[in-house]
XYZ file of C-alpha atoms in Angstrom:
366
model
C 24.918 -2.066 13.519
C 22.914 -3.328 16.487
C 23.035 0.098 18.155
C 21.883 1.761 14.926
C 18.946 -0.642 14.557
C 17.981 -0.036 18.194
C 17.987 3.730 17.643
C 15.849 3.343 14.526
C 13.378 1.128 16.380
C 13.110 3.681 19.167
C 12.394 6.396 16.594
C 9.422 4.360 15.370
C 7.480 5.256 18.536
C 7.463 9.082 18.191
C 7.001 8.778 14.426
C 3.880 6.656 14.839
C 2.580 8.958 17.539
C 3.129 12.084 15.443
C 1.452 10.653 12.341
C -1.563 9.467 14.345
C -1.919 12.835 16.102
C -1.802 14.747 12.813
C -4.303 12.497 11.077
C -6.647 12.469 14.063
C -6.565 16.276 14.156
C -7.179 16.581 10.408
C -10.244 14.340 10.552
C -11.825 16.638 13.100
C -12.174 19.234 10.337
C -13.618 16.783 7.787
C -17.397 17.171 7.511
C -19.888 14.346 7.398
C -18.895 12.062 10.262
C -20.683 8.765 10.985
C -23.086 10.386 13.467
C -24.174 13.001 10.932
C -24.568 10.319 8.275
C -26.720 8.161 10.536
C -28.878 11.134 11.508
C -29.380 12.010 7.861
C -30.367 8.427 7.070
C -32.868 8.394 9.924
C -34.430 11.552 8.542
C -34.754 9.844 5.172
C -32.420 12.251 3.448
C -29.527 9.878 2.592
C -25.878 10.279 3.428
C -24.375 13.740 3.265
C -20.882 15.111 3.537
C -21.553 17.825 6.065
C -24.553 19.358 4.240
C -28.048 18.377 5.311
C -31.423 19.409 3.946
C -33.498 21.389 6.382
C -37.211 21.156 6.967
C -37.929 23.966 4.532
C -36.284 22.168 1.617
C -33.225 24.442 1.502
C -29.694 23.289 2.117
C -28.096 24.064 5.412
C -24.611 23.245 6.616
C -24.415 21.105 9.707
C -21.997 22.908 12.035
C -19.332 20.744 13.553
C -19.222 20.450 17.306
C -16.044 21.584 18.976
C -13.840 18.646 19.914
C -14.774 16.290 17.109
C -17.541 14.867 14.984
C -19.603 13.670 17.913
C -20.497 16.413 20.344
C -23.693 17.299 22.158
C -26.781 16.441 20.185
C -28.037 20.024 20.238
C -25.180 21.028 17.903
C -26.448 18.887 15.025
C -28.890 20.864 12.937
C -29.514 17.685 10.971
C -30.993 16.177 14.134
C -33.989 18.503 14.220
C -37.212 16.553 14.524
C -35.494 13.510 16.050
C -35.872 12.380 19.626
C -32.817 13.667 21.579
C -32.609 10.271 23.259
C -32.167 8.625 19.852
C -29.452 11.121 18.932
C -27.668 10.495 22.232
C -27.886 6.737 21.687
C -26.387 7.079 18.200
C -23.518 9.153 19.577
C -22.898 6.582 22.301
C -23.053 3.713 19.809
C -20.358 5.308 17.667
C -18.324 6.361 20.698
C -18.760 10.070 20.045
C -20.366 10.822 23.382
C -16.859 11.566 24.703
C -14.705 14.610 23.927
C -12.019 14.299 21.238
C -9.050 14.168 23.604
C -10.617 11.316 25.577
C -11.338 9.342 22.392
C -7.747 9.888 21.286
C -6.353 8.689 24.633
C -8.510 5.547 24.561
C -7.362 4.889 20.996
C -3.671 5.205 21.909
C -3.996 2.821 24.861
C -5.680 0.275 22.618
C -3.002 0.588 19.957
C -0.327 -0.525 22.412
C -1.971 -3.969 22.358
C -3.076 -3.740 18.693
C -6.654 -3.267 19.823
C -8.037 -0.868 17.211
C -11.634 -1.095 18.407
C -14.613 -2.099 16.289
C -15.731 -0.854 12.903
C -18.500 1.727 13.200
C -20.459 0.221 10.307
C -19.684 -3.505 10.145
C -19.466 -3.878 13.967
C -16.444 -6.170 13.690
C -13.044 -5.828 15.381
C -10.749 -3.727 13.205
C -7.846 -6.128 13.727
C -9.959 -8.988 12.374
C -10.814 -6.921 9.295
C -7.154 -6.022 8.713
C -5.967 -9.617 9.090
C -8.764 -10.796 6.802
C -7.868 -8.341 4.009
C -4.083 -8.465 4.374
C -3.431 -11.723 2.448
C -5.026 -10.224 -0.671
C -2.851 -7.108 -0.600
C 0.281 -9.069 0.276
C -0.356 -11.418 -2.647
C -0.637 -8.553 -5.107
C 2.331 -6.611 -3.735
C 4.674 -9.563 -3.289
C 4.173 -11.236 -6.655
C 4.183 -7.938 -8.539
C 7.408 -6.790 -6.874
C 9.158 -10.127 -7.439
C 8.202 -10.263 -11.117
C 9.207 -6.621 -11.629
C 12.666 -7.382 -10.227
C 13.009 -10.633 -12.174
C 12.186 -8.805 -15.419
C 13.852 -5.442 -14.827
C 17.268 -6.498 -13.544
C 18.252 -8.822 -16.441
C 16.745 -6.382 -18.944
C 18.583 -3.419 -17.407
C 21.902 -5.292 -17.374
C 21.526 -6.312 -21.012
C 20.642 -2.749 -22.002
C 23.740 -1.460 -20.194
C 26.042 -4.010 -21.848
C 24.565 -3.363 -25.295
C 24.083 0.369 -24.914
C 23.276 2.022 -28.248
C 22.542 -1.259 -30.041
C 19.235 -2.019 -31.820
C 18.221 -4.115 -28.803
C 18.734 -1.119 -26.511
C 16.697 1.124 -28.802
C 13.618 -1.072 -29.265
C 13.614 -2.179 -25.625
C 13.700 1.502 -24.627
C 10.539 2.008 -26.675
C 8.857 -0.804 -24.722
C 10.045 0.709 -21.435
C 8.735 4.158 -22.360
C 5.353 2.758 -23.350
C 5.133 0.832 -20.082
C 6.063 3.943 -18.130
C 3.439 6.032 -19.960
C 0.519 3.657 -19.348
C -0.995 3.872 -15.845
C -1.548 0.520 -14.200
C -5.291 1.016 -13.858
C -5.714 1.788 -17.567
C -3.768 -1.321 -18.471
C -5.914 -3.266 -16.007
C -9.070 -2.073 -17.773
C -7.555 -3.117 -21.111
C -6.806 -6.578 -19.722
C -10.379 -6.899 -18.483
C -11.749 -5.930 -21.891
C -9.452 -8.330 -23.742
C -9.172 -11.365 -21.470
C -11.802 -11.235 -18.703
C -15.027 -11.301 -20.668
C -15.148 -7.623 -21.566
C -15.528 -7.706 -25.348
C -13.344 -10.570 -26.555
C -12.457 -13.719 -24.602
C -12.889 -14.778 -20.987
C -9.730 -16.665 -20.177
C -9.291 -15.247 -16.681
C -11.670 -14.560 -13.764
C -12.681 -11.036 -12.869
C -13.293 -11.327 -9.133
C -11.343 -12.472 -6.098
C -8.118 -14.439 -5.770
C -9.732 -17.893 -5.471
C -12.809 -19.590 -6.821
C -15.680 -19.839 -4.283
C -15.811 -23.345 -2.850
C -12.199 -24.164 -3.753
C -11.220 -24.777 -0.126
C -12.083 -28.469 -0.516
C -10.020 -28.933 -3.688
C -6.660 -30.722 -3.709
C -3.633 -28.535 -3.008
C -2.327 -28.447 -6.574
C -5.750 -27.437 -7.910
C -6.011 -24.655 -5.343
C -2.506 -23.461 -6.242
C -3.358 -23.361 -9.947
C -6.643 -21.619 -9.225
C -4.848 -18.988 -7.128
C -2.250 -18.407 -9.860
C -5.015 -18.207 -12.465
C -6.771 -15.447 -10.496
C -3.534 -13.507 -9.907
C -2.405 -13.287 -13.543
C -4.260 -10.150 -14.628
C -3.871 -8.047 -11.432
C -0.181 -8.874 -11.232
C 0.407 -8.173 -14.913
C -1.353 -4.801 -14.594
C 1.020 -3.735 -11.804
C 4.119 -5.140 -13.502
C 3.581 -3.173 -16.723
C 3.564 0.079 -14.797
C 6.422 -0.736 -12.426
C 9.160 -2.391 -14.466
C 10.090 0.706 -16.506
C 11.627 2.729 -13.660
C 13.595 -0.198 -12.246
C 14.881 -1.203 -15.692
C 16.309 2.253 -16.377
C 17.713 2.467 -12.830
C 19.485 -0.856 -13.331
C 20.882 0.215 -16.699
C 22.159 3.561 -15.420
C 23.693 1.963 -12.307
C 25.603 -0.593 -14.372
C 26.751 1.953 -16.941
C 28.035 4.218 -14.169
C 30.017 1.381 -12.587
C 31.321 0.050 -15.914
C 33.050 3.377 -16.595
C 34.912 3.509 -13.267
C 38.641 2.936 -12.772
C 38.392 -0.397 -10.965
C 36.536 -1.852 -13.965
C 39.249 -0.673 -16.345
C 41.903 -2.095 -14.007
C 40.165 -5.479 -13.925
C 40.064 -5.581 -17.710
C 43.724 -4.587 -17.880
C 44.605 -7.555 -15.654
C 43.022 -9.892 -18.202
C 39.704 -10.614 -16.473
C 36.964 -11.866 -18.777
C 33.988 -9.643 -19.537
C 31.658 -11.846 -17.471
C 34.138 -11.767 -14.592
C 34.302 -7.984 -14.756
C 30.547 -7.612 -15.064
C 29.355 -10.118 -12.456
C 32.433 -10.335 -10.220
C 33.171 -6.638 -9.837
C 30.416 -4.437 -11.233
C 27.362 -6.391 -10.080
C 27.728 -5.878 -6.323
C 28.280 -2.125 -6.538
C 25.640 -1.561 -9.212
C 23.012 -3.621 -7.401
C 23.491 -1.878 -4.055
C 20.839 0.753 -4.638
C 18.512 -1.612 -6.506
C 18.432 -4.471 -4.007
C 18.291 -2.182 -1.007
C 15.233 -0.538 -2.510
C 13.258 -3.799 -2.633
C 11.416 -3.266 0.696
C 10.452 0.271 -0.319
C 9.263 -0.939 -3.729
C 7.154 -3.622 -2.076
C 5.599 -1.104 0.313
C 4.852 1.247 -2.583
C 2.947 -1.410 -4.512
C 1.441 -2.931 -1.379
C -0.075 0.298 -0.056
C -0.623 2.605 -3.027
C -0.243 1.000 -6.421
C -2.735 -1.786 -5.779
C -5.689 0.364 -4.671
C -7.278 0.893 -8.087
C -6.279 -2.630 -9.124
C -8.202 -3.994 -6.136
C -11.252 -1.990 -7.186
C -11.096 -3.009 -10.860
C -10.644 -6.717 -10.145
C -12.914 -6.730 -7.072
C -10.091 -7.765 -4.769
C -11.081 -7.189 -1.159
C -7.722 -6.044 0.208
C -6.326 -3.479 2.620
C -6.250 -0.667 0.076
C -9.946 -0.992 -0.645
C -10.698 -1.323 3.066
C -8.850 1.899 3.902
C -10.449 3.766 1.003
C -13.967 2.767 2.018
C -13.231 3.640 5.650
C -12.102 7.137 4.602
C -15.241 7.672 2.502
C -17.583 6.503 5.268
C -15.615 8.185 8.082
C -15.200 4.821 9.782
C -12.549 6.169 12.139
C -11.514 2.949 13.928
C -10.864 1.222 10.586
C -9.246 4.349 9.123
C -6.835 4.800 12.025
C -6.225 1.068 12.338
C -5.213 0.644 8.694
C -3.158 3.851 8.849
C -1.360 2.541 11.931
C -0.564 -0.773 10.241
C 0.549 0.950 7.013
C 2.862 3.285 8.904
C 4.302 0.576 11.144
C 5.064 -1.775 8.262
C 6.546 1.091 6.229
C 8.893 2.100 9.053
C 9.976 -1.496 9.617
C 10.623 -1.901 5.887
C 12.832 1.176 5.921
C 14.938 -0.403 8.660
C 15.114 -3.608 6.621
C 16.313 -1.503 3.670
C 19.222 -0.223 5.748
C 20.082 -3.759 6.851
C 19.974 -4.844 3.218
C 22.549 -2.182 2.364
C 25.030 -3.737 4.793
C 24.342 -7.251 3.499
C 24.922 -6.218 -0.104
C 28.021 -4.140 0.719
C 29.691 -4.897 4.094
C 31.767 -1.724 3.729
C 28.723 0.332 4.710
C 28.658 1.043 8.441
C 25.733 3.090 9.708
C 27.164 3.218 13.234
C 30.235 5.080 11.958
C 28.175 7.867 10.373
C 28.268 11.308 11.945
């Protein structure tokens, strides 16, 4: 197993490099970089996405310089009427006075030491921004994933044991409704009902703690944190428990019908012994091993709109705003962290397989 883990860790390096190269190349074709936006603002024409208004009032498309968003100042049509020295200073400020390949090489060298540079707009180190936002996203992803598993696994087991019963039928209706409602729509409903929308205001609408709560006693801060997390977590749980519940049910039903289960019953084993002593380990293999992937899914994708709706300043919102504003250091830094954590979680998933079922040996695979 150690050799397999080592091989997987070594594969992380070319995977990270390939993803960063592809994304860096794609962004070179995306119009409206930070230099163009700043030039448009200086001309009093607002931010544009690659289209700038010319002196005559008509729209003209700002051609992209070869080699990236920041090339020689003469290639920006949106810079007409501005002092070339100002344009050059803007390019130097944003780091676009260098060709694309040189910027990419500097970025790679910095990534080896987790130095992602500084944000183009907030002028703060990207690593500081990521570390500042990460606790919010981890809180949402971790609690949502844990609650989804705590609800879905017992419910799925009970549905499998009582397949075809009234309980199975009405619980399936609940599961289907939960699967049909997107998390962000349910989040809006929760805001309207319980966060001062149109009915009551039992829960806060912003942040994960109350401003000024740092000086409160520990138990008050813990309750305040839990109070803030109720609605965002519930919004993610309602959209995530349906798939896991049905996966648990189908896994248990598949194992219950196998020969070893029938043999255990024939030997006189009780139903609980058969279910939890024999079936549980095999049925839970896929479910438990998928926990890291489920956490990553909620952590990086499912919580984005939830962060926006509940004004939670997390990594998802940070990456989204960086993409909109073409804040390349933040965009590449968050992408690098997302990819690295995702790859590590995949390795943890494989390790979890062997812990749940020692018969699995990845080193013996051909």
